[in-house]
Amino acid sequence: MQTALFNIEPKEKEADISEWGTFKDSLKAPVHGWFTYPAGFSYKAVEHSLKQVLLLEGKSTIYDPFMGSGTTNLVSKSLGYNSIGVEAHPFVYRITKSKMNWDILFDNLNQSLNLIKNKLSKTERPIKLENYLQTEFPELILKCFLPETLFDLLVIRNTISELKQDETTKELLRTALICSLRDVSIAATGWPYIAPNKIKVTSMSKKGWETYRNRVLKMYSDIIQIRNKASKMSTTHSLINGDSRNTIGKIENEIADHIFTSPPYLNNFDYADRTRLELYFMGEAKNWGDISDQIRTKLMTSATTQINRGDDKYQFLDSFKKECPDQFTFLDEAVNQLSKLRLTKGGKKSYDLMTIGYFNDIYQIRKDNYRILKPGAKALYILGDSAPYGVHIPTDELIGQIGVAVGFNNYQIQILRERGGKWEKSPQRHNVMLRESVVILQK
Ligand SMILES: C[S@@+](CC[C@H](N)C(=O)[O-])C[C@H]1O[C@@H](n2cnc3c(N)ncnc32)[C@H](O)[C@@H]1O
């Protein structure tokens, strides 16, 4: 019998826990919603969680090992707690860093906007505009924007990097440009895939400069709004572009009073792909290979797009087998089933190796989280289970059990919502009902 570690039912009537694993409320909230990161979660869930534990304003520290768009860190800062966040995706990390910087001066922004506008009005468009753009951008980008709009965005991009302005202002201007891209794209740029052949009619009349300028001004007004409401307590926020599997030397032992996070779900998103449009536009990647080298290789294993079957690293770690024998036995059987099943399927997907890599990583992260957490403190993980080729992997149960095997006192699971029903009628998909849960571990 598990003891109740956490009162999950929010007192406020309007709070709906089934949406805790989604980015819906965060998208509408000032600063939180700048960059559409649907892998993100609800800021209200974080607020609820932090109100449930005894924390001291200005003193307590909250940790998120999968910082993503910074929901946990933004809430911590607003409520007056210190925070630490680790994010392995360098591009997402940089955007989040600019979301956490609220010391922006309007005069600096305004001056920069005037310089950009001036540059735009003075720069002549090449006569053979489309040919010129082809030399600058990969095809995906050419398909996603009208040439005139793309040229304006390019001038804005280059002008920002040449500005003689302080770095924090420049970072905000850069984030605003990145966040404007999907506003003006004429292609359906949904999550997770971009459909360059599907035209988004509502964007046809949107102009690059006006959209960008409005973004910058809205972002500034968001900062004022969040700053005015926030605790006036001085706090520190350590944001690390790194790997939460091992943070020794970067994060102290027993420094965190609470963890609130959401790890990548098994077989769900390819996070590296989420930023394809943005990386291509910014000139930071040109193809799948660049994105793999710069991003995929840095993330914990969670998708088959990360797996190279020739790589012999996909074996259960000896320490995992030793410390978590029951979870190893369960997973080993599932992996054997998956390696046989894949040979009977057209796509021959490497779900077997993906599962090994995922749990090796989860095990290491659980140990590192345990080290960072203060005795008696709690760690909350929002996550979904998975059923590759119909083989159910109850990640919430397994993560709770692995936590206890590495030292946590106990765990509790609360189901937030059922998911996966939309696949019921698809003959290609399994019909296992999946769920999204919150796993609560106490040290
Ligand atoms: C479910 S998302 C978290 C979203 C975040 N809670 C938010 O509100 O935006 C998981 C994040 O973990 C990051 N990630 C994957 N592997 C990582 C690793 N080894 N260390 C740190 N972050 C990692 C991914 O890039 C992704 O942003």
mmCIF file of N, CA, C and O in Angstrom, residues 3-82:
data_model
loop_
_atom_site.group_PDB
_atom_site.id
_atom_site.type_symbol
_atom_site.label_atom_id
_atom_site.label_comp_id
_atom_site.label_asym_id
_atom_site.label_seq_id
_atom_site.Cartn_x
_atom_site.Cartn_y
_atom_site.Cartn_z
ATOM 1 N N THR A 3 1.537 5.157 0.705
ATOM 2 C CA THR A 3 0.959 6.246 1.488
ATOM 3 C C THR A 3 0.769 7.427 0.545
ATOM 4 O O THR A 3 1.500 7.561 -0.433
ATOM 5 N N ALA A 4 -0.211 8.291 0.851
ATOM 6 C CA ALA A 4 -0.406 9.453 -0.014
ATOM 7 C C ALA A 4 0.724 10.443 0.242
ATOM 8 O O ALA A 4 0.926 10.905 1.351
ATOM 9 N N LEU A 5 1.511 10.702 -0.797
ATOM 10 C CA LEU A 5 2.651 11.604 -0.637
ATOM 11 C C LEU A 5 2.274 13.027 -0.984
ATOM 12 O O LEU A 5 2.965 13.962 -0.664
ATOM 13 N N PHE A 6 1.177 13.143 -1.677
ATOM 14 C CA PHE A 6 0.900 14.419 -2.306
ATOM 15 C C PHE A 6 -0.588 14.574 -2.521
ATOM 16 O O PHE A 6 -1.262 13.638 -2.953
ATOM 17 N N ASN A 7 -1.105 15.754 -2.216
ATOM 18 C CA ASN A 7 -2.522 15.984 -2.486
ATOM 19 C C ASN A 7 -2.663 16.533 -3.896
ATOM 20 O O ASN A 7 -2.436 17.705 -4.152
ATOM 21 N N ILE A 8 -3.018 15.633 -4.797
ATOM 22 C CA ILE A 8 -3.015 16.007 -6.203
ATOM 23 C C ILE A 8 -4.241 16.827 -6.607
ATOM 24 O O ILE A 8 -4.205 17.587 -7.557
ATOM 25 N N GLU A 9 -5.333 16.662 -5.871
ATOM 26 C CA GLU A 9 -6.563 17.348 -6.266
ATOM 27 C C GLU A 9 -6.458 18.828 -5.913
ATOM 28 O O GLU A 9 -6.434 19.202 -4.751
ATOM 29 N N PRO A 10 -6.392 19.692 -6.903
ATOM 30 C CA PRO A 10 -6.272 21.108 -6.592
ATOM 31 C C PRO A 10 -7.557 21.618 -5.938
ATOM 32 O O PRO A 10 -8.647 21.140 -6.250
ATOM 33 N N LYS A 11 -7.405 22.567 -5.038
ATOM 34 C CA LYS A 11 -8.589 23.105 -4.361
ATOM 35 C C LYS A 11 -9.388 23.965 -5.337
ATOM 36 O O LYS A 11 -10.598 23.953 -5.359
ATOM 37 N N GLU A 12 -8.659 24.712 -6.164
ATOM 38 C CA GLU A 12 -9.365 25.626 -7.065
ATOM 39 C C GLU A 12 -10.188 24.797 -8.052
ATOM 40 O O GLU A 12 -9.662 23.865 -8.661
ATOM 41 N N LYS A 13 -11.457 25.176 -8.198
ATOM 42 C CA LYS A 13 -12.367 24.403 -9.057
ATOM 43 C C LYS A 13 -11.913 24.371 -10.507
ATOM 44 O O LYS A 13 -12.025 23.376 -11.185
ATOM 45 N N GLU A 14 -11.384 25.537 -10.973
ATOM 46 C CA GLU A 14 -11.109 25.623 -12.404
ATOM 47 C C GLU A 14 -9.903 24.762 -12.819
ATOM 48 O O GLU A 14 -9.719 24.471 -13.977
ATOM 49 N N ALA A 15 -9.095 24.357 -11.858
ATOM 50 C CA ALA A 15 -7.900 23.589 -12.216
ATOM 51 C C ALA A 15 -8.294 22.189 -12.676
ATOM 52 O O ALA A 15 -9.100 21.527 -12.056
ATOM 53 N N ASP A 16 -7.733 21.774 -13.800
ATOM 54 C CA ASP A 16 -8.100 20.493 -14.370
ATOM 55 C C ASP A 16 -6.811 19.673 -14.509
ATOM 56 O O ASP A 16 -5.983 19.945 -15.360
ATOM 57 N N ILE A 17 -6.663 18.645 -13.651
ATOM 58 C CA ILE A 17 -5.385 17.929 -13.644
ATOM 59 C C ILE A 17 -5.141 17.142 -14.930
ATOM 60 O O ILE A 17 -4.015 16.795 -15.226
ATOM 61 N N SER A 18 -6.206 16.888 -15.703
ATOM 62 C CA SER A 18 -5.989 16.120 -16.938
ATOM 63 C C SER A 18 -5.123 16.918 -17.921
ATOM 64 O O SER A 18 -4.591 16.373 -18.868
ATOM 65 N N GLU A 19 -4.997 18.228 -17.707
ATOM 66 C CA GLU A 19 -4.206 19.051 -18.642
ATOM 67 C C GLU A 19 -2.814 19.374 -18.102
ATOM 68 O O GLU A 19 -2.093 20.159 -18.700
ATOM 69 N N TRP A 20 -2.449 18.770 -16.984
ATOM 70 C CA TRP A 20 -1.152 19.098 -16.386
ATOM 71 C C TRP A 20 0.022 18.741 -17.293
ATOM 72 O O TRP A 20 1.053 19.387 -17.247
ATOM 73 N N GLY A 21 -0.133 17.693 -18.063
ATOM 74 C CA GLY A 21 0.966 17.285 -18.948
ATOM 75 C C GLY A 21 0.960 18.049 -20.257
ATOM 76 O O GLY A 21 1.770 17.765 -21.128
ATOM 77 N N THR A 22 0.056 18.996 -20.424
ATOM 78 C CA THR A 22 -0.008 19.736 -21.695
ATOM 79 C C THR A 22 0.442 21.185 -21.499
ATOM 80 O O THR A 22 0.477 21.693 -20.383
ATOM 81 N N PHE A 23 0.735 21.830 -22.632
ATOM 82 C CA PHE A 23 1.280 23.189 -22.607
ATOM 83 C C PHE A 23 0.171 24.233 -22.759
ATOM 84 O O PHE A 23 0.452 25.423 -22.906
ATOM 85 N N LYS A 24 -1.113 23.772 -22.692
ATOM 86 C CA LYS A 24 -2.215 24.679 -23.050
ATOM 87 C C LYS A 24 -2.239 25.961 -22.229
ATOM 88 O O LYS A 24 -2.302 27.057 -22.771
ATOM 89 N N ASP A 25 -2.232 25.842 -20.896
ATOM 90 C CA ASP A 25 -2.326 27.083 -20.108
ATOM 91 C C ASP A 25 -1.038 27.906 -20.225
ATOM 92 O O ASP A 25 -1.083 29.134 -20.282
ATOM 93 N N SER A 26 0.099 27.218 -20.326
ATOM 94 C CA SER A 26 1.372 27.945 -20.421
ATOM 95 C C SER A 26 1.428 28.795 -21.701
ATOM 96 O O SER A 26 1.960 29.900 -21.702
ATOM 97 N N LEU A 27 0.827 28.251 -22.774
ATOM 98 C CA LEU A 27 0.846 28.978 -24.047
ATOM 99 C C LEU A 27 0.193 30.350 -23.950
ATOM 100 O O LEU A 27 0.568 31.279 -24.647
ATOM 101 N N LYS A 28 -0.806 30.457 -23.046
ATOM 102 C CA LYS A 28 -1.537 31.730 -22.941
ATOM 103 C C LYS A 28 -0.947 32.641 -21.871
ATOM 104 O O LYS A 28 -1.390 33.771 -21.716
ATOM 105 N N ALA A 29 0.029 32.148 -21.124
ATOM 106 C CA ALA A 29 0.545 32.933 -19.993
ATOM 107 C C ALA A 29 1.723 33.802 -20.422
ATOM 108 O O ALA A 29 2.514 33.393 -21.268
ATOM 109 N N PRO A 30 1.835 35.021 -19.837
ATOM 110 C CA PRO A 30 2.936 35.900 -20.217
ATOM 111 C C PRO A 30 4.289 35.214 -20.035
ATOM 112 O O PRO A 30 4.494 34.504 -19.042
ATOM 113 N N VAL A 31 5.161 35.414 -20.973
ATOM 114 C CA VAL A 31 6.519 34.845 -21.061
ATOM 115 C C VAL A 31 6.501 33.331 -21.312
ATOM 116 O O VAL A 31 7.155 32.864 -22.245
ATOM 117 N N HIS A 32 5.752 32.569 -20.526
ATOM 118 C CA HIS A 32 5.703 31.108 -20.725
ATOM 119 C C HIS A 32 5.420 30.764 -22.191
ATOM 120 O O HIS A 32 5.986 29.831 -22.737
ATOM 121 N N GLY A 33 4.497 31.500 -22.810
ATOM 122 C CA GLY A 33 3.982 31.106 -24.121
ATOM 123 C C GLY A 33 4.767 31.622 -25.309
ATOM 124 O O GLY A 33 4.356 31.423 -26.451
ATOM 125 N N TRP A 34 5.913 32.275 -25.074
ATOM 126 C CA TRP A 34 6.645 32.861 -26.215
ATOM 127 C C TRP A 34 6.967 31.837 -27.280
ATOM 128 O O TRP A 34 6.699 32.035 -28.459
ATOM 129 N N PHE A 35 7.574 30.744 -26.863
ATOM 130 C CA PHE A 35 8.006 29.740 -27.839
ATOM 131 C C PHE A 35 7.082 28.538 -27.716
ATOM 132 O O PHE A 35 6.956 27.964 -26.632
ATOM 133 N N THR A 36 6.417 28.206 -28.804
ATOM 134 C CA THR A 36 5.469 27.093 -28.740
ATOM 135 C C THR A 36 6.253 25.788 -28.583
ATOM 136 O O THR A 36 6.887 25.335 -29.534
ATOM 137 N N TYR A 37 6.219 25.240 -27.393
ATOM 138 C CA TYR A 37 6.956 23.997 -27.129
ATOM 139 C C TYR A 37 5.952 22.999 -26.582
ATOM 140 O O TYR A 37 5.813 22.842 -25.365
ATOM 141 N N PRO A 38 5.232 22.349 -27.481
ATOM 142 C CA PRO A 38 4.134 21.518 -26.992
ATOM 143 C C PRO A 38 4.604 20.350 -26.132
ATOM 144 O O PRO A 38 3.808 19.695 -25.488
ATOM 145 N N ALA A 39 5.921 20.119 -26.076
ATOM 146 C CA ALA A 39 6.426 19.104 -25.146
ATOM 147 C C ALA A 39 6.409 19.651 -23.726
ATOM 148 O O ALA A 39 6.680 18.930 -22.778
ATOM 149 N N GLY A 40 6.118 20.922 -23.605
ATOM 150 C CA GLY A 40 6.109 21.555 -22.286
ATOM 151 C C GLY A 40 4.867 21.181 -21.484
ATOM 152 O O GLY A 40 3.951 20.556 -21.991
ATOM 153 N N PHE A 41 4.867 21.574 -20.219
ATOM 154 C CA PHE A 41 3.698 21.255 -19.389
ATOM 155 C C PHE A 41 3.076 22.507 -18.795
ATOM 156 O O PHE A 41 3.482 23.628 -19.090
ATOM 157 N N SER A 42 2.090 22.276 -17.930
ATOM 158 C CA SER A 42 1.258 23.353 -17.417
ATOM 159 C C SER A 42 1.949 24.127 -16.290
ATOM 160 O O SER A 42 2.443 23.520 -15.333
ATOM 161 N N TYR A 43 1.942 25.446 -16.392
ATOM 162 C CA TYR A 43 2.564 26.226 -15.315
ATOM 163 C C TYR A 43 1.717 26.143 -14.051
ATOM 164 O O TYR A 43 2.217 26.259 -12.933
ATOM 165 N N LYS A 44 0.395 25.901 -14.231
ATOM 166 C CA LYS A 44 -0.472 25.793 -13.052
ATOM 167 C C LYS A 44 -0.133 24.545 -12.241
ATOM 168 O O LYS A 44 -0.258 24.529 -11.023
ATOM 169 N N ALA A 45 0.303 23.480 -12.935
ATOM 170 C CA ALA A 45 0.706 22.261 -12.220
ATOM 171 C C ALA A 45 1.908 22.559 -11.331
ATOM 172 O O ALA A 45 1.976 22.102 -10.190
ATOM 173 N N VAL A 46 2.856 23.346 -11.871
ATOM 174 C CA VAL A 46 4.049 23.669 -11.077
ATOM 175 C C VAL A 46 3.643 24.520 -9.874
ATOM 176 O O VAL A 46 4.074 24.272 -8.750
ATOM 177 N N GLU A 47 2.776 25.506 -10.114
ATOM 178 C CA GLU A 47 2.334 26.369 -9.002
ATOM 179 C C GLU A 47 1.690 25.529 -7.909
ATOM 180 O O GLU A 47 1.969 25.688 -6.734
ATOM 181 N N HIS A 48 0.830 24.614 -8.346
ATOM 182 C CA HIS A 48 0.132 23.758 -7.378
ATOM 183 C C HIS A 48 1.138 22.943 -6.569
ATOM 184 O O HIS A 48 1.052 22.849 -5.344
ATOM 185 N N SER A 49 2.104 22.372 -7.291
ATOM 186 C CA SER A 49 3.095 21.521 -6.648
ATOM 187 C C SER A 49 3.924 22.310 -5.627
ATOM 188 O O SER A 49 4.163 21.842 -4.517
ATOM 189 N N LEU A 50 4.326 23.518 -5.996
ATOM 190 C CA LEU A 50 5.184 24.297 -5.090
ATOM 191 C C LEU A 50 4.397 24.768 -3.857
ATOM 192 O O LEU A 50 4.961 24.932 -2.779
ATOM 193 N N LYS A 51 3.087 24.949 -4.028
ATOM 194 C CA LYS A 51 2.290 25.380 -2.871
ATOM 195 C C LYS A 51 2.052 24.241 -1.884
ATOM 196 O O LYS A 51 1.698 24.463 -0.743
ATOM 197 N N GLN A 52 2.242 22.999 -2.359
ATOM 198 C CA GLN A 52 2.003 21.837 -1.499
ATOM 199 C C GLN A 52 3.147 21.533 -0.552
ATOM 200 O O GLN A 52 2.998 20.751 0.358
ATOM 201 N N VAL A 53 4.334 22.091 -0.865
ATOM 202 C CA VAL A 53 5.480 21.752 -0.021
ATOM 203 C C VAL A 53 5.935 22.976 0.758
ATOM 204 O O VAL A 53 5.689 24.111 0.354
ATOM 205 N N LEU A 54 6.597 22.708 1.888
ATOM 206 C CA LEU A 54 7.041 23.800 2.729
ATOM 207 C C LEU A 54 8.317 24.388 2.137
ATOM 208 O O LEU A 54 9.372 23.756 2.168
ATOM 209 N N LEU A 55 8.185 25.585 1.587
ATOM 210 C CA LEU A 55 9.344 26.219 0.956
ATOM 211 C C LEU A 55 9.548 27.603 1.567
ATOM 212 O O LEU A 55 8.586 28.207 2.058
ATOM 213 N N LEU A 56 10.781 28.095 1.511
ATOM 214 C CA LEU A 56 11.067 29.414 2.074
ATOM 215 C C LEU A 56 11.426 30.372 0.948
ATOM 216 O O LEU A 56 12.377 30.119 0.186
ATOM 217 N N GLU A 57 10.677 31.468 0.879
ATOM 218 C CA GLU A 57 10.938 32.459 -0.169
ATOM 219 C C GLU A 57 12.385 32.953 -0.066
ATOM 220 O O GLU A 57 12.877 33.204 1.034
ATOM 221 N N GLY A 58 13.031 33.054 -1.203
ATOM 222 C CA GLY A 58 14.412 33.552 -1.230
ATOM 223 C C GLY A 58 15.447 32.503 -0.844
ATOM 224 O O GLY A 58 16.635 32.702 -1.060
ATOM 225 N N LYS A 59 14.998 31.391 -0.252
ATOM 226 C CA LYS A 59 15.981 30.397 0.241
ATOM 227 C C LYS A 59 15.866 29.039 -0.473
ATOM 228 O O LYS A 59 16.872 28.428 -0.809
ATOM 229 N N SER A 60 14.636 28.563 -0.667
ATOM 230 C CA SER A 60 14.474 27.212 -1.223
ATOM 231 C C SER A 60 14.878 27.157 -2.695
ATOM 232 O O SER A 60 14.796 28.156 -3.416
ATOM 233 N N THR A 61 15.271 25.946 -3.104
ATOM 234 C CA THR A 61 15.739 25.752 -4.492
ATOM 235 C C THR A 61 14.934 24.645 -5.164
ATOM 236 O O THR A 61 14.770 23.554 -4.610
ATOM 237 N N ILE A 62 14.468 24.940 -6.363
ATOM 238 C CA ILE A 62 13.684 23.967 -7.140
ATOM 239 C C ILE A 62 14.535 23.530 -8.326
ATOM 240 O O ILE A 62 15.173 24.357 -8.972
ATOM 241 N N TYR A 63 14.476 22.239 -8.631
ATOM 242 C CA TYR A 63 15.312 21.711 -9.715
ATOM 243 C C TYR A 63 14.452 21.068 -10.805
ATOM 244 O O TYR A 63 13.531 20.307 -10.501
ATOM 245 N N ASP A 64 14.787 21.386 -12.067
ATOM 246 C CA ASP A 64 14.168 20.695 -13.200
ATOM 247 C C ASP A 64 15.271 20.103 -14.092
ATOM 248 O O ASP A 64 15.969 20.851 -14.792
ATOM 249 N N PRO A 65 15.431 18.765 -14.058
ATOM 250 C CA PRO A 65 16.482 18.138 -14.887
ATOM 251 C C PRO A 65 16.173 18.103 -16.381
ATOM 252 O O PRO A 65 17.041 17.740 -17.183
ATOM 253 N N PHE A 66 14.936 18.442 -16.769
ATOM 254 C CA PHE A 66 14.569 18.498 -18.199
ATOM 255 C C PHE A 66 13.888 19.838 -18.424
ATOM 256 O O PHE A 66 12.673 19.903 -18.644
ATOM 257 N N MET A 67 14.663 20.897 -18.381
ATOM 258 C CA MET A 67 14.094 22.243 -18.293
ATOM 259 C C MET A 67 13.200 22.635 -19.461
ATOM 260 O O MET A 67 12.227 23.368 -19.269
ATOM 261 N N GLY A 68 13.514 22.177 -20.671
ATOM 262 C CA GLY A 68 12.699 22.519 -21.829
ATOM 263 C C GLY A 68 12.492 24.016 -21.919
ATOM 264 O O GLY A 68 13.439 24.806 -21.844
ATOM 265 N N SER A 69 11.227 24.432 -22.022
ATOM 266 C CA SER A 69 10.957 25.859 -22.173
ATOM 267 C C SER A 69 10.921 26.591 -20.837
ATOM 268 O O SER A 69 10.485 27.734 -20.773
ATOM 269 N N GLY A 70 11.338 25.932 -19.781
ATOM 270 C CA GLY A 70 11.576 26.637 -18.521
ATOM 271 C C GLY A 70 10.368 26.878 -17.637
ATOM 272 O O GLY A 70 10.398 27.754 -16.765
ATOM 273 N N THR A 71 9.320 26.087 -17.816
ATOM 274 C CA THR A 71 8.095 26.311 -17.041
ATOM 275 C C THR A 71 8.379 26.294 -15.530
ATOM 276 O O THR A 71 7.962 27.208 -14.800
ATOM 277 N N THR A 72 9.093 25.281 -15.067
ATOM 278 C CA THR A 72 9.374 25.165 -13.629
ATOM 279 C C THR A 72 10.213 26.343 -13.141
ATOM 280 O O THR A 72 9.951 26.903 -12.073
ATOM 281 N N ASN A 73 11.206 26.725 -13.921
ATOM 282 C CA ASN A 73 12.094 27.808 -13.493
ATOM 283 C C ASN A 73 11.380 29.155 -13.481
ATOM 284 O O ASN A 73 11.575 29.960 -12.575
ATOM 285 N N LEU A 74 10.511 29.373 -14.480
ATOM 286 C CA LEU A 74 9.764 30.642 -14.521
ATOM 287 C C LEU A 74 8.826 30.754 -13.317
ATOM 288 O O LEU A 74 8.720 31.815 -12.705
ATOM 289 N N VAL A 75 8.146 29.647 -12.992
ATOM 290 C CA VAL A 75 7.233 29.679 -11.840
ATOM 291 C C VAL A 75 8.037 29.895 -10.560
ATOM 292 O O VAL A 75 7.652 30.690 -9.695
ATOM 293 N N SER A 76 9.183 29.215 -10.435
ATOM 294 C CA SER A 76 10.011 29.369 -9.230
ATOM 295 C C SER A 76 10.420 30.829 -9.067
ATOM 296 O O SER A 76 10.313 31.397 -7.978
ATOM 297 N N LYS A 77 10.868 31.423 -10.144
ATOM 298 C CA LYS A 77 11.310 32.820 -10.078
ATOM 299 C C LYS A 77 10.134 33.728 -9.687
ATOM 300 O O LYS A 77 10.283 34.622 -8.855
ATOM 301 N N SER A 78 8.972 33.467 -10.276
ATOM 302 C CA SER A 78 7.788 34.292 -9.971
ATOM 303 C C SER A 78 7.398 34.188 -8.501
ATOM 304 O O SER A 78 6.977 35.162 -7.893
ATOM 305 N N LEU A 79 7.530 32.990 -7.943
ATOM 306 C CA LEU A 79 7.092 32.794 -6.556
ATOM 307 C C LEU A 79 8.203 33.100 -5.540
ATOM 308 O O LEU A 79 7.997 32.983 -4.340
ATOM 309 N N GLY A 80 9.396 33.443 -6.041
ATOM 310 C CA GLY A 80 10.470 33.839 -5.120
ATOM 311 C C GLY A 80 11.344 32.693 -4.638
ATOM 312 O O GLY A 80 11.894 32.755 -3.545
ATOM 313 N N TYR A 81 11.507 31.642 -5.444
ATOM 314 C CA TYR A 81 12.416 30.553 -5.079
ATOM 315 C C TYR A 81 13.575 30.513 -6.066
ATOM 316 O O TYR A 81 13.417 30.870 -7.234
ATOM 317 N N ASN A 82 14.711 30.027 -5.579
ATOM 318 C CA ASN A 82 15.859 29.829 -6.478
ATOM 319 C C ASN A 82 15.554 28.632 -7.376
ATOM 320 O O ASN A 82 14.736 27.781 -7.000
#
